[in-house]
Amino acid sequence: MDFGRLITAMVTPFDANGQIDWEATGRLIDDLIEVQKNDSLVVSGTTGESPTLSDEEKTALFRFAVDRAGGRCKIIAGTGSNNTADSIQLTKEAEACGVDGILLVAPYYNKPNQEGMYRHFKAIAESTKLPVLLYNVPGRTGINLSAETTLRLAEIDNIVGTKECAGQDQLAKIIASAPESFKVYTGDDSTTLTTLAFGGYGVISVAAHVIGAKMKQLIEAYTSGDVTLAAKLNLECYPVFKGLFECPHPVPNPVAVKYALSLRGLQVGGVRLPLIEATAGEEEFIRSLFQ
């Protein structure tokens, strides 16, 4: 299974009452495929506010996304959590919904050791026929899935790649030693070009909600050998890459990108507590990124 090089970790649109807005979700999926040129979408990942979605909402999202995409792109279900048994059950439900793969975040808060994480991911992978992408994001989970453990997991047949957010040193170490078929994605938009230069495969992105078409052009320029154009496009994208997370101080994802989508005419609503809306000053900064 090739999920492509540009994947968006999709936000979950909410209505005024904080419930999933299905009409807005459909419009967003269409835009991410047709306008932003994504190869795959992650549904109910952490950018989709998975910690505040019920399992019933998640499975409804998986089913809806598969139907709406209609084969135009791959749908990857965010089924990972810090509860191995629950992750297995949700993975089975996602498989029944017809998704193309799953994304498993490292188990947050529990702080398992490397062997515990290995067994966690192995157990989930063995419960499904779907291809599995790992997701290592120490800044949010409080733990680091080491390069060595990632490489052990890469030996499992249906663990096909990773979304790596532990920094360039660890990403490069994984790329250098992983099987050729194992795809390494960055989860940090600002390192898209450097990840490709290291030999990584692509990006699982937040910024591609709003500048996906340009990011696709950047990736295609680099992979076709036009490094000068890729560098130019990277410089043009860079303020958005950084600004969506640092506007003008760190703002929890997906607060900024949801507001940025509204500036493009895609109303996806607010965020669920404990997240809160962007302040007036933060909104002004986000607007400045697109002027």
Coordinates of C-alpha atoms in Angstrom, one line a residue, residues 80-287:
G80 CA -4.1 4.6 18.4
S81 CA -4.4 5.5 22.1
N82 CA -2.8 4.6 25.4
N83 CA -5.1 1.6 25.8
T84 CA -3.9 -1.3 23.8
A85 CA -7.2 -3.3 24.0
D86 CA -9.3 -0.3 23.0
S87 CA -7.0 0.5 20.1
I88 CA -7.3 -3.1 18.9
Q89 CA -11.1 -2.9 19.1
L90 CA -11.2 0.5 17.3
T91 CA -8.8 -0.8 14.6
K92 CA -11.2 -3.8 13.9
E93 CA -14.1 -1.4 13.6
A94 CA -12.1 0.8 11.3
E95 CA -11.2 -2.2 9.1
A96 CA -14.9 -3.0 8.9
C97 CA -15.5 0.6 7.7
G98 CA -13.3 0.0 4.7
V99 CA -10.4 2.3 5.5
D100 CA -7.0 1.8 3.7
G101 CA -4.7 1.9 6.8
I102 CA -4.3 3.0 10.4
L103 CA -2.1 5.5 12.2
L104 CA -1.1 4.6 15.8
V105 CA 0.2 7.3 18.1
A106 CA 2.6 6.3 20.8
P107 CA 0.8 5.6 24.0
Y108 CA 0.8 8.8 25.9
Y109 CA 0.8 9.4 29.7
N110 CA 1.3 5.8 30.7
K111 CA 5.0 6.2 29.9
P112 CA 5.8 2.6 28.9
N113 CA 9.4 1.6 28.3
Q114 CA 10.6 0.6 24.8
E115 CA 9.7 -3.1 25.2
G116 CA 6.2 -2.1 26.4
M117 CA 5.8 0.2 23.3
Y118 CA 7.0 -2.6 21.0
R119 CA 4.5 -5.0 22.4
H120 CA 1.7 -2.4 22.2
F121 CA 2.3 -1.7 18.5
K122 CA 2.9 -5.3 17.7
A123 CA -0.3 -6.4 19.3
I124 CA -2.4 -3.9 17.4
A125 CA -0.6 -4.7 14.1
E126 CA -1.3 -8.4 14.6
S127 CA -5.0 -7.8 15.1
T128 CA -5.5 -6.4 11.6
K129 CA -4.7 -7.0 8.0
L130 CA -4.5 -3.3 7.4
P131 CA -1.2 -1.5 6.8
V132 CA 0.0 0.4 9.9
L133 CA 1.8 3.7 10.2
L134 CA 3.5 4.5 13.6
Y135 CA 3.3 8.0 15.0
N136 CA 6.1 9.3 17.3
V137 CA 5.5 12.7 18.8
P138 CA 7.4 13.1 22.1
G139 CA 6.4 16.7 22.6
R140 CA 2.8 15.6 23.0
T141 CA 3.0 12.1 24.4
G142 CA 5.8 12.5 26.9
I143 CA 7.6 9.4 25.5
N144 CA 10.0 8.8 22.6
L145 CA 9.6 5.7 20.5
S146 CA 13.3 5.2 19.9
A147 CA 14.9 4.7 16.4
E148 CA 15.9 1.2 17.6
T149 CA 12.4 0.2 18.6
T150 CA 11.0 1.8 15.4
L151 CA 13.4 -0.4 13.4
R152 CA 12.3 -3.5 15.3
L153 CA 8.7 -2.7 14.5
A154 CA 9.6 -2.1 10.8
E155 CA 10.3 -5.9 10.6
I156 CA 6.6 -6.7 11.2
D157 CA 5.0 -7.2 7.8
N158 CA 2.1 -4.8 7.9
I159 CA 3.9 -2.0 9.8
V160 CA 4.8 0.0 6.6
G161 CA 5.9 3.4 7.8
T162 CA 6.2 6.0 10.5
K163 CA 5.3 9.6 11.2
E164 CA 8.4 10.9 13.0
C165 CA 8.4 14.0 15.1
A166 CA 11.4 13.5 17.4
G167 CA 13.8 15.6 15.4
Q168 CA 16.1 15.2 12.4
D169 CA 18.8 13.1 14.1
Q170 CA 16.3 10.4 14.9
L171 CA 14.5 10.6 11.6
A172 CA 17.8 10.3 9.7
K173 CA 18.8 7.3 11.8
I174 CA 15.6 5.5 11.0
I175 CA 15.9 6.3 7.3
A176 CA 19.5 5.0 7.2
S177 CA 18.6 1.6 8.6
A178 CA 15.0 0.9 7.7
P179 CA 13.9 -1.6 5.0
E180 CA 13.5 0.0 1.6
S181 CA 9.8 -0.6 1.7
F182 CA 9.4 1.2 5.1
K183 CA 8.2 4.8 4.5
V184 CA 9.4 7.5 6.8
Y185 CA 7.2 10.7 6.9
T186 CA 7.9 13.8 8.9
G187 CA 5.1 15.1 11.0
D188 CA 6.6 18.6 11.1
D189 CA 5.7 20.6 8.0
S190 CA 8.8 22.8 8.3
T191 CA 11.1 19.8 7.8
T192 CA 9.4 18.5 4.6
L193 CA 12.2 19.4 2.3
T194 CA 15.0 18.3 4.6
T195 CA 13.2 15.0 5.2
L196 CA 13.1 14.4 1.5
A197 CA 16.8 15.3 1.3
F198 CA 17.6 12.7 4.0
G199 CA 15.8 10.1 1.9
G200 CA 12.4 10.3 3.7
Y201 CA 9.3 9.7 1.8
G202 CA 6.9 12.6 2.5
V203 CA 4.9 14.5 5.1
I204 CA 1.8 14.0 7.2
S205 CA 0.8 17.6 7.3
V206 CA -1.3 20.2 9.0
A207 CA -0.4 23.1 6.7
A208 CA -1.6 21.1 3.7
H209 CA -5.2 22.0 4.7
V210 CA -4.5 25.4 3.3
I211 CA -1.3 25.2 1.1
G212 CA -1.4 21.6 0.1
A213 CA -1.2 22.3 -3.7
K214 CA 2.0 24.3 -3.2
M215 CA 3.4 21.6 -0.9
K216 CA 2.6 18.9 -3.6
Q217 CA 4.5 21.1 -6.1
L218 CA 7.4 21.4 -3.7
I219 CA 7.6 17.6 -3.3
E220 CA 7.3 16.9 -7.0
A221 CA 9.9 19.5 -7.8
Y222 CA 12.4 17.8 -5.4
T223 CA 11.7 14.2 -6.5
S224 CA 12.0 15.2 -10.2
G225 CA 15.4 16.8 -9.5
D226 CA 14.5 20.5 -9.6
V227 CA 16.0 21.3 -6.2
T228 CA 16.2 25.0 -7.0
L229 CA 12.4 25.2 -7.4
A230 CA 11.8 23.0 -4.4
A231 CA 14.0 25.4 -2.2
K232 CA 12.1 28.4 -3.6
L233 CA 8.7 26.8 -2.8
N234 CA 9.9 25.8 0.7
L235 CA 10.9 29.4 1.5
E236 CA 7.5 30.6 0.3
C237 CA 5.7 28.0 2.5
Y238 CA 7.9 28.3 5.5
P239 CA 6.1 31.2 7.3
V240 CA 2.9 29.2 7.2
F241 CA 4.6 26.0 8.3
K242 CA 5.9 27.8 11.4
G243 CA 3.1 30.4 11.9
L244 CA 0.3 27.8 12.3
F245 CA 2.1 26.6 15.5
E246 CA 3.7 29.8 16.8
C247 CA 1.3 32.6 16.3
P248 CA 2.9 34.7 17.8
H249 CA 3.4 32.2 20.6
P250 CA 2.6 28.5 20.6
V251 CA -1.1 27.7 19.9
P252 CA -2.4 24.2 20.4
N253 CA -3.1 22.4 17.1
P254 CA -5.7 22.5 15.4
V255 CA -6.8 25.9 16.7
A256 CA -4.8 27.9 14.2
V257 CA -5.5 25.8 11.1
K258 CA -9.2 25.7 11.8
Y259 CA -9.2 29.5 11.8
A260 CA -7.0 29.5 8.6
L261 CA -9.5 27.3 6.9
S262 CA -12.3 29.8 7.7
L263 CA -10.2 32.5 5.9
R264 CA -10.4 30.3 2.8
G265 CA -14.2 30.1 3.1
L266 CA -14.2 26.6 4.6
Q267 CA -16.1 26.9 7.9
V268 CA -15.1 24.0 10.1
G269 CA -16.3 25.4 13.4
G270 CA -14.4 25.7 16.7
V271 CA -12.6 23.3 18.9
R272 CA -13.8 21.2 21.8
L273 CA -12.7 21.8 25.4
P274 CA -10.1 21.7 26.8
L275 CA -8.9 23.6 23.7
I276 CA -10.2 27.1 23.2
E277 CA -10.6 29.5 20.3
A278 CA -7.8 31.7 19.0
T279 CA -7.6 35.1 20.6
A280 CA -8.1 38.3 18.5
G281 CA -4.4 38.8 18.4
E282 CA -3.7 35.3 17.3
E283 CA -6.4 35.6 14.6
E284 CA -4.8 38.8 13.3
F285 CA -1.4 37.0 13.1
I286 CA -2.9 34.1 11.2
R287 CA -4.6 36.4 8.7

